[in-house]
CSV table of C-alpha atoms in Angstrom, one decimal:
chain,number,residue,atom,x,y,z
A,1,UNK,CA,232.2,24.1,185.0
A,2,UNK,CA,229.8,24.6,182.2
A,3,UNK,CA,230.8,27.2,179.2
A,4,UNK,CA,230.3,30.7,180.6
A,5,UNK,CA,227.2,31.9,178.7
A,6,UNK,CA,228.8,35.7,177.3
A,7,UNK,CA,232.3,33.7,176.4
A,8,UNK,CA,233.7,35.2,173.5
A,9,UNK,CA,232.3,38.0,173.6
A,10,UNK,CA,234.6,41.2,174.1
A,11,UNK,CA,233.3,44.5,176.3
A,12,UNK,CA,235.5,48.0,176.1
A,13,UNK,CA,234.4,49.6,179.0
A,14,UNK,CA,235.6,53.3,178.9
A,15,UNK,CA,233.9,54.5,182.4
A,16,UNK,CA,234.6,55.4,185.9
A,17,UNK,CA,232.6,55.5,189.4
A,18,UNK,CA,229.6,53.6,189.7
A,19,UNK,CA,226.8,52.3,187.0
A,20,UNK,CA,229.1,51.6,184.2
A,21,UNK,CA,231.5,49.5,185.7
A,22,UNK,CA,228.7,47.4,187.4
A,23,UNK,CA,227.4,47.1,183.9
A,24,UNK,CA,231.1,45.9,183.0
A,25,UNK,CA,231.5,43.9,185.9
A,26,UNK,CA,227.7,42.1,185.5
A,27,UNK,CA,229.1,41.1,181.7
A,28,UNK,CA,232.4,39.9,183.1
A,29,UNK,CA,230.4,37.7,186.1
A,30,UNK,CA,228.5,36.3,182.8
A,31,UNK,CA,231.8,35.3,181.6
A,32,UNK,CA,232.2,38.5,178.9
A,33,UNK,CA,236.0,39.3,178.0
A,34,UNK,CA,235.7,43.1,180.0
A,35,UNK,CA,238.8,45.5,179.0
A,36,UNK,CA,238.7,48.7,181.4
A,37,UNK,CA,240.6,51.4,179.5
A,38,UNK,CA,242.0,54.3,181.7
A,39,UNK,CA,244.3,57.0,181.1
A,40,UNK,CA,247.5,57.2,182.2
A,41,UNK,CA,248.5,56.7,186.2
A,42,UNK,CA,244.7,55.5,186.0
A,43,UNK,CA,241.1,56.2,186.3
A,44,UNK,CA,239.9,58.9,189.2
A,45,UNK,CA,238.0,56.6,191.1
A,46,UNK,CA,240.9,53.8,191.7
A,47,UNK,CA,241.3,55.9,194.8
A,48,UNK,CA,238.0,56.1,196.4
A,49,UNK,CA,236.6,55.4,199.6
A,50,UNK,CA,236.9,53.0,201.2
A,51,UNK,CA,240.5,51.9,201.1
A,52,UNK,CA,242.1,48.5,202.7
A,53,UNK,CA,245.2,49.1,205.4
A,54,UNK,CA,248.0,49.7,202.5
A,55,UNK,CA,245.7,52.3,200.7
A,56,UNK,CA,244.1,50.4,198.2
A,57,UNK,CA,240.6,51.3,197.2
A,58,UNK,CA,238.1,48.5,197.9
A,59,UNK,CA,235.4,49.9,195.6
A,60,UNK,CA,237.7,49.9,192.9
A,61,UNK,CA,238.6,46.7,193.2
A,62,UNK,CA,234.8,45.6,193.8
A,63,UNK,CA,233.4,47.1,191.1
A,64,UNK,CA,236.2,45.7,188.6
A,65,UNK,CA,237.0,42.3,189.3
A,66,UNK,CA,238.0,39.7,186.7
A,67,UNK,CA,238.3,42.8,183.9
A,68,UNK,CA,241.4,43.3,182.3
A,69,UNK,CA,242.9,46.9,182.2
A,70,UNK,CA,244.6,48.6,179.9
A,71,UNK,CA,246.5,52.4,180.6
A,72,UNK,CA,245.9,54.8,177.1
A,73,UNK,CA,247.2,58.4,176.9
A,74,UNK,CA,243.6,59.6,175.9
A,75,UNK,CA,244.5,63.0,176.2
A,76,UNK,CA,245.9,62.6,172.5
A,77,UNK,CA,244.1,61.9,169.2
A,78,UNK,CA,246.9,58.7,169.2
A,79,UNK,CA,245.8,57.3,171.8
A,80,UNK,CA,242.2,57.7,171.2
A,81,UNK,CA,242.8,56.1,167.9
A,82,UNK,CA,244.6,53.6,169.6
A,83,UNK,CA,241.6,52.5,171.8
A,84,UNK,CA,239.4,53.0,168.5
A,85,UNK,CA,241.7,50.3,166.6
A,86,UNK,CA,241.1,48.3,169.3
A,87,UNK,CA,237.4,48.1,169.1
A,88,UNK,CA,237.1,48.0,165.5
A,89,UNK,CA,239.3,44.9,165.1
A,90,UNK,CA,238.2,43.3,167.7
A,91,UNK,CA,235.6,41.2,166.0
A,92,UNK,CA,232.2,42.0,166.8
A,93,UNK,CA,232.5,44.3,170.2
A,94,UNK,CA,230.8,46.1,172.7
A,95,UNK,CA,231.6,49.6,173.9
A,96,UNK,CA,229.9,50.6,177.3
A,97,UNK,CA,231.1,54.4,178.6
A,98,UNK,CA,230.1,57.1,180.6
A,99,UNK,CA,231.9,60.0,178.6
A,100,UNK,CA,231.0,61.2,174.8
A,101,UNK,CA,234.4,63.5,175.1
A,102,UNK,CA,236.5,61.7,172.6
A,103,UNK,CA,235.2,62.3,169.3
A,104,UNK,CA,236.7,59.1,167.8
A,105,UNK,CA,235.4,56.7,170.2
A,106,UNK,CA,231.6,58.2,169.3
A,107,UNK,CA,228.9,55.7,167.7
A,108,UNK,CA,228.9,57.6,164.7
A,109,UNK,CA,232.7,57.3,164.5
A,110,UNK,CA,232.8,53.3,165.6
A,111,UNK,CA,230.0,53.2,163.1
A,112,UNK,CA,231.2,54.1,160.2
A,113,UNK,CA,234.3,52.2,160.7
A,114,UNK,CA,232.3,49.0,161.8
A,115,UNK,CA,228.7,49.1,161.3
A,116,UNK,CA,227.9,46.2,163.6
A,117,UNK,CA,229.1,47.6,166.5
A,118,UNK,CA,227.7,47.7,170.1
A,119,UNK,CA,227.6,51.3,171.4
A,120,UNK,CA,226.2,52.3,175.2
A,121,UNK,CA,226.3,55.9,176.2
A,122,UNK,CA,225.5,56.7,180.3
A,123,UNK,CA,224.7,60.1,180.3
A,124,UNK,CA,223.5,62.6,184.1
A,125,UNK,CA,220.5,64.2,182.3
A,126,UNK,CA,218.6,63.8,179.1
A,127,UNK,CA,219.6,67.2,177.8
A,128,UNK,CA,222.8,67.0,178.3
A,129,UNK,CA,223.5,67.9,181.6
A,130,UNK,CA,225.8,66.4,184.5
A,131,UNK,CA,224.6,64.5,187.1
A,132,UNK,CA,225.4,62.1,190.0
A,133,UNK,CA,223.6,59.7,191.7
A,134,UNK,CA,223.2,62.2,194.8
A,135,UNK,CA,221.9,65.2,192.4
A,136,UNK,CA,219.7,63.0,191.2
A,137,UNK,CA,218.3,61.9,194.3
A,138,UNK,CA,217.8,65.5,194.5
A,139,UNK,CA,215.9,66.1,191.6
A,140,UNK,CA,213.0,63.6,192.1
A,141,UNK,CA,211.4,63.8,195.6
A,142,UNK,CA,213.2,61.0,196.8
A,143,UNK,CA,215.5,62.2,200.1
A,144,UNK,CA,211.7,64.4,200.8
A,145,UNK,CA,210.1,61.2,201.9
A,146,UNK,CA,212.9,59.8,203.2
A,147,UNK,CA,214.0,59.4,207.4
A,148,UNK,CA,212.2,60.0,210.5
A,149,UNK,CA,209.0,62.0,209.6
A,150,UNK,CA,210.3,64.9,212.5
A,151,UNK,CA,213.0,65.7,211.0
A,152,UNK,CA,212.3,67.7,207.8
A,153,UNK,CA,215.3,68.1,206.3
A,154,UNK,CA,215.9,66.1,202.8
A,155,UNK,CA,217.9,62.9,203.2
A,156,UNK,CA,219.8,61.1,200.8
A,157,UNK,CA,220.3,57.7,200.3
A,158,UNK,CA,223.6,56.0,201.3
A,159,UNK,CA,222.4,53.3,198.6
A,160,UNK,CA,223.7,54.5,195.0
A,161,UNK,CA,220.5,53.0,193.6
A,162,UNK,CA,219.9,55.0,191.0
A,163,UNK,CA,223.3,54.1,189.6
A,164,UNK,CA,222.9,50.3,190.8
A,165,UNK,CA,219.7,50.5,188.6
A,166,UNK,CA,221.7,52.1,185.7
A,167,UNK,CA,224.1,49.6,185.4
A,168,UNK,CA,221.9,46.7,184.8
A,169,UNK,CA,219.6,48.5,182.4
A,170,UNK,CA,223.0,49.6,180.3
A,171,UNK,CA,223.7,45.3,180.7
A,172,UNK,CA,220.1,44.5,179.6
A,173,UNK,CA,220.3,46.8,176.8
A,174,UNK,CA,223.6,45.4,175.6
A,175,UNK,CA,222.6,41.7,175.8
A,176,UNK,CA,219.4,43.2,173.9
A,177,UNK,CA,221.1,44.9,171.1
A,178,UNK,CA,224.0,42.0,171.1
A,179,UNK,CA,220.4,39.4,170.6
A,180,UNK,CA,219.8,41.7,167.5
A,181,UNK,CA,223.1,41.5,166.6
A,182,UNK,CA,223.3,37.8,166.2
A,183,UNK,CA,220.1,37.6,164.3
A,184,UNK,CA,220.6,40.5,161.8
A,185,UNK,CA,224.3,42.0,162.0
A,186,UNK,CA,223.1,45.2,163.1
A,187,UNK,CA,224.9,47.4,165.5
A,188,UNK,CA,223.3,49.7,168.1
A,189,UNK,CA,223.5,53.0,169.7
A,190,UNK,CA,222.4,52.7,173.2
A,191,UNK,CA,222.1,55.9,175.5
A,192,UNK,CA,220.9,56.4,179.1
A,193,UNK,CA,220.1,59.1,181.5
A,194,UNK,CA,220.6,58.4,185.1
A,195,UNK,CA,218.1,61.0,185.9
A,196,UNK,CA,215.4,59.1,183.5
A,197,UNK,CA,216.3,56.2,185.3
A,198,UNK,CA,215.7,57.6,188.3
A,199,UNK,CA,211.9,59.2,186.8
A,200,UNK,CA,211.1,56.0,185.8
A,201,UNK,CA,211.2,54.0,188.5
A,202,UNK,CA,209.4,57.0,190.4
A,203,UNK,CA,206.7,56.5,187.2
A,204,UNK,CA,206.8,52.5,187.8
A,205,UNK,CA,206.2,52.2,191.2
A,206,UNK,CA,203.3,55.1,191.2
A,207,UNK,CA,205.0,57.7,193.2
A,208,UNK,CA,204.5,60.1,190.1
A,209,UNK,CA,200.6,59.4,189.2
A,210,UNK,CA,200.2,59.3,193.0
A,211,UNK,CA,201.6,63.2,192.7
A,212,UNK,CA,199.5,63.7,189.1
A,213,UNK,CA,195.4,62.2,190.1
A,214,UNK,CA,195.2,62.9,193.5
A,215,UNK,CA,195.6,65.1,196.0
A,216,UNK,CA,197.7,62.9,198.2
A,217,UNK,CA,201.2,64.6,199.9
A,218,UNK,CA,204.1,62.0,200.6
A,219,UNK,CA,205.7,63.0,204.1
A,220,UNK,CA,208.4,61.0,205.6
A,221,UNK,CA,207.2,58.4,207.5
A,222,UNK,CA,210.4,56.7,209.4
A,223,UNK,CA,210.5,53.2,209.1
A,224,UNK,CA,207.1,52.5,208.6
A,225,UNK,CA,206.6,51.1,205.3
A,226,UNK,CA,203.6,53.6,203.1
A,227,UNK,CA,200.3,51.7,202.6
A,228,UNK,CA,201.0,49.0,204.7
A,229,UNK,CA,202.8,47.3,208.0
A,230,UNK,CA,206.3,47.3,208.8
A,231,UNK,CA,208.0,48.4,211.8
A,232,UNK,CA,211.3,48.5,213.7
A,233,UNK,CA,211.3,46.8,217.7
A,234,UNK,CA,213.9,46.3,220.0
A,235,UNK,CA,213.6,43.2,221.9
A,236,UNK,CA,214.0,42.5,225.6
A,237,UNK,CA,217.9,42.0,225.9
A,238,UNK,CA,218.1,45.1,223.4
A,239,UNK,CA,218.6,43.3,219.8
A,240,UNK,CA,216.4,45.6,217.2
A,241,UNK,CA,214.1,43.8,214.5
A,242,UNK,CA,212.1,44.7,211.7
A,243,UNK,CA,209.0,43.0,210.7
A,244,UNK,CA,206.6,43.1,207.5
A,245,UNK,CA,203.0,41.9,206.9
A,246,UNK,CA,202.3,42.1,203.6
A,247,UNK,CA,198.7,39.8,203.4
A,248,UNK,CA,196.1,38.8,205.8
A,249,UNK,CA,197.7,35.6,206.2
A,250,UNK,CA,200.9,37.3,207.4
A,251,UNK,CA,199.2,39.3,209.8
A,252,UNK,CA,197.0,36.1,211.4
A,253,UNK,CA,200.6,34.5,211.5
A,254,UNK,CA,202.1,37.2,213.5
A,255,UNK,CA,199.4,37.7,216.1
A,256,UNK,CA,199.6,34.1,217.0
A,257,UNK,CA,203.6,34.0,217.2
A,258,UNK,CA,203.2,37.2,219.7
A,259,UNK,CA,200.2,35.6,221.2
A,260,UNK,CA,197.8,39.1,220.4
A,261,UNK,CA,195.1,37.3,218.7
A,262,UNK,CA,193.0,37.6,221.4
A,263,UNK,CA,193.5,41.1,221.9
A,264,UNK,CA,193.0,42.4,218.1
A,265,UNK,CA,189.9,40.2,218.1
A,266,UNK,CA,188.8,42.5,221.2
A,267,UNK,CA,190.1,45.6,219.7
A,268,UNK,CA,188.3,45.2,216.1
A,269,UNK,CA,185.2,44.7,217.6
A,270,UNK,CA,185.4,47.6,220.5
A,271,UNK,CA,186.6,50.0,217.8
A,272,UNK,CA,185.4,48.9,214.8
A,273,UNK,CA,188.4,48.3,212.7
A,274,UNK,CA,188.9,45.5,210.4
A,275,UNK,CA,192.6,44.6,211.2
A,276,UNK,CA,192.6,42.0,208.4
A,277,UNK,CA,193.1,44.9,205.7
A,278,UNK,CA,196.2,46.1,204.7
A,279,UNK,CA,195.0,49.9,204.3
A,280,UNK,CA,193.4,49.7,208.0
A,281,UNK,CA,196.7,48.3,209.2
A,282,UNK,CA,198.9,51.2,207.9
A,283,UNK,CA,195.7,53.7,208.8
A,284,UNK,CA,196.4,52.3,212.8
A,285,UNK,CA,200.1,51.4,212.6
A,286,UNK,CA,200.8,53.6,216.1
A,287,UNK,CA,198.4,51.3,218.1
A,288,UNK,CA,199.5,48.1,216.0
A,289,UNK,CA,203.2,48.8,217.4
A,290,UNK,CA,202.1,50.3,220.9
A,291,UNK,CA,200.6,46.8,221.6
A,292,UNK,CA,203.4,44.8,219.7
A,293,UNK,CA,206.2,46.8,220.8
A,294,UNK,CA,204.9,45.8,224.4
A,295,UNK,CA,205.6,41.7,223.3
A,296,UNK,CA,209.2,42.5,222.2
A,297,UNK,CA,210.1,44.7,225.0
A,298,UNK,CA,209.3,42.0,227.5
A,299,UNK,CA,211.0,38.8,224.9
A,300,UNK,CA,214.2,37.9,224.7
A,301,UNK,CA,215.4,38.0,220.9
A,302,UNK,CA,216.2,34.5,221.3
A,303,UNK,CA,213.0,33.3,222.0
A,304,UNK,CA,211.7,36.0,219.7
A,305,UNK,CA,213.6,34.9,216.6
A,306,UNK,CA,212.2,30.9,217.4
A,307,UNK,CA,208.5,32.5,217.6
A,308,UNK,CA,208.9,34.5,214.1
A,309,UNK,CA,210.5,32.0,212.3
A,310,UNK,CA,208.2,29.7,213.4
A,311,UNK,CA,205.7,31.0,211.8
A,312,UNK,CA,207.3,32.3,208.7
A,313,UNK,CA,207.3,36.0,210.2
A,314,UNK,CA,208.8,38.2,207.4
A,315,UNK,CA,211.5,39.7,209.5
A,316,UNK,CA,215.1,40.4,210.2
A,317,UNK,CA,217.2,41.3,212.8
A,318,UNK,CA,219.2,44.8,212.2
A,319,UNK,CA,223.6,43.9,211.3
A,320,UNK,CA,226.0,45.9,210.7
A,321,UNK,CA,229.0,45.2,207.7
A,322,UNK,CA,231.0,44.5,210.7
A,323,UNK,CA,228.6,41.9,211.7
A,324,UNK,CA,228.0,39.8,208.4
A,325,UNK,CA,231.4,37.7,208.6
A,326,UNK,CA,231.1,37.1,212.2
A,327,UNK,CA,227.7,36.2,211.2
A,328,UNK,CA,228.6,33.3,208.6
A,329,UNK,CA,226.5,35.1,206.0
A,330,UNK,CA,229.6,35.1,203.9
A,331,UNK,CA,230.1,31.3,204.0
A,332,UNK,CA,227.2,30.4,201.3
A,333,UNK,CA,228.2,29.5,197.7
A,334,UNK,CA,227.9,33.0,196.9
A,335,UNK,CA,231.2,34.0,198.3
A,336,UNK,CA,234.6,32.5,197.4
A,337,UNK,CA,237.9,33.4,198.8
A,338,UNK,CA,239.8,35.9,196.6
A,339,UNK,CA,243.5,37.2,197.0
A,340,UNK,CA,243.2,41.0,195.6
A,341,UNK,CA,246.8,42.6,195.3
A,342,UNK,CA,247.0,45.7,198.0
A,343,UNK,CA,243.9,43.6,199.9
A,344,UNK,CA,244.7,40.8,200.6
A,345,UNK,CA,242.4,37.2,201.4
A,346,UNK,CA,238.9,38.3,201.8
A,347,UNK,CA,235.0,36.6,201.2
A,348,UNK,CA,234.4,38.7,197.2
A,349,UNK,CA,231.1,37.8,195.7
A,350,UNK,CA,230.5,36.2,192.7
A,351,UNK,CA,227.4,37.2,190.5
A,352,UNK,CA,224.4,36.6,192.3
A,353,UNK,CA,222.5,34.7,189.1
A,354,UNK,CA,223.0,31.1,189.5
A,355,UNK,CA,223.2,29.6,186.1
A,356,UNK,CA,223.0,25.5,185.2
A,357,UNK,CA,223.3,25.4,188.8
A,358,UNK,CA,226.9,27.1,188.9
A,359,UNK,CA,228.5,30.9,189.1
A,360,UNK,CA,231.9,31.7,188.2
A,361,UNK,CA,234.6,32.4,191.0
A,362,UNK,CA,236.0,36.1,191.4
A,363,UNK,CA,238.9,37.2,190.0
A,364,UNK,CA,240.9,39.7,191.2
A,365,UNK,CA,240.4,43.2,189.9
A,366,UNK,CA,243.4,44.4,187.3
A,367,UNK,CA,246.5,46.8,188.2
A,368,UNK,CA,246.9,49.9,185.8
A,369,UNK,CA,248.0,49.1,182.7
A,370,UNK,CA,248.3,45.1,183.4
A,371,UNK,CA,247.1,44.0,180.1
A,372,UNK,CA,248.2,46.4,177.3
A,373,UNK,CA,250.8,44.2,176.2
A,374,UNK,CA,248.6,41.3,176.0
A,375,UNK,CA,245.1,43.3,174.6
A,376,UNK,CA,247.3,46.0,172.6
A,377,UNK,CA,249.8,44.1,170.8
């Protein structure tokens, strides 16, 4: 196997729960020497949901494979010095956290103890204030345009993505600021608000200009996807899909794999709607799916799936977790078999970037305090 590309270079991840340890976790896929510090007896989340048979947390491990862990009373200045030590003489490090409690493991402290060093801050809000993925879901109209359009309470996302997304801005800014690093010796402070994160991406994708230039209200609107089609059917033998038509193309390629062409010729011209565009298409989604739902009803999913693959349908049939082993979709070169301690053999991914044609396998996830005689002596 090729040289990983982030080899030699060594991460002190200081951070819990979910965006910072995928950031820790993305640099250790890349082949980055990751140390997780904790405190004593370990970090809060070791224990969350969900949890294999003997009570281990499969999150945890998830999120932290192939790191190296290391237990530090952090309660104590000694200890915080201790991790401090650590960083400074560790060559030219990284520091990614999600806490700015422990005044000796600040930038301004690492700084002026090692000017080149690497320092990323996740922060809840901008100002100051705590947050969590599901606050934040909150606070930005998300969960307000989210479910079936008669229900009108908010609901939130079972998706973290707003700390998914975190995560791998903190690893972009890092491999940024490590770029800079290389070229000038320069270190970096790096911060991040999951909130901005979460404003940005609602800028990005027009959802907040949208709210600012017109007069346009968001509702819910189920499973239909906003400003163009997508829909949910349940076949004949009860097996429910979803299908998207994106272009023009799409949607000739669907109405001859359902054998409608015919029929949204007639309709067009009766009514006077030009089927090909995508606005018109969301504008009469109802009698779109009246007339398709009538195909799937009637086809079994069998000969359903051969039509709409057939003709390069975007679709999908709906799987549960449960589902995805039995359904070999763990057997590709993503996967590998890795033995976790207090898991057991199980399919763990490696990192989904393919790179000179390889990945590197999982490793299991560390034990509290497994490497501080090896990282702290």
């Amino acid at each position: 196997m090729p040289e990983a590309l982030l080899a030699g270079l060594r991460v002190v991840e200081i951070s819990s729960y979910v965006a910072t340890p995928l950031c820790g976790l993305t640099l250790a896929q890349l082949g980055a020497d990751v140390v997780r510090v904790e405190p004593l007896g370990g970090a809060p989340d070791r224990t969350r949901w969900p949890l294999s048979d003997e009570g281990t947390s499969l999150y945890w491990t998830g999120l932290n494979k192939g790191k190296r862990a290391i237990a530090v009373d952090l309660a104590t200045a000694g200890g915080r010095e201790r991790v401090a030590d650590l960083i400074v003489h560790s060559g030219p490090c990284v520091v990614v956290t999600n806490t700015d409690r422990h005044p000796e493991l600040t930038y301004e402290a690492l700084s002026a103890r090692r000017p080149d060093v690497i320092h990323a801050l996740l922060e809840g809000r901008a100002d100051g204030g705590g947050a969590v993925d599901y606050t934040v879901q909150a606070a930005t109209g998300f969960p307000l345009i989210t479910g079936p359009a008669a229900l009108p309470a908010p609901v939130n996302h079972v998706l973290p993505a707003w700390d998914l997304a975190a995560g791998l801005y903190l690893a972009t800014g890092l491999l940024a600021a490590e770029r800079r690093r290389l070229q000038t010796g320069r270190g970096t402070s790096l911060r991040l608000a999951l909130e901005d994160v979460a404003l940005a991406t609602a800028g990005n994708l027009g959802y907040l200009a949208e709210a600012q230039v017109t007069d346009h209200e968001r509702t819910k609107s189920g499973n239909d996807i906003y400003g163009t089609y997508g829909r949910d059917f349940t076949t004949a033998d009860g097996v429910r899909v979803v299908i998207v038509v994106l272009t023009e193309r799409h949607w000739a390629k669907l109405l001859t794999a359902t054998g409608l062409t015919d029929t949204f010729a007639a309709l067009a011209a009766s009514l006077g709607i030009d089927f090909t565009g995508e606005a018109a298409r969301y504008d009469h989604r109802d009698l779109i799916s009246a007339l398709l739902a009538q195909w799937f009803e009637r086809t079994p999913f069998a000969k359903a799936a051969e039509a709409l693959e057939g003709h390069r349908i975007l679709w999908q049939r709906y799987r549960t977790f449960a589902e995805l082993p039995r359904s070999g979709a763990l057997d590709g070169e993503l996967f590998a078999t890795l033995d976790q301690p207090g898991v057991g053999p199980h399919r763990a991914p490696k990192s989904p970037l393919v790179v000179d044609g390889t990945r590197l396998d999982p490793r299991p996830a560390p034990g509290i305090g497994e490497h501080n005689a090896e990282v702290l002596a």
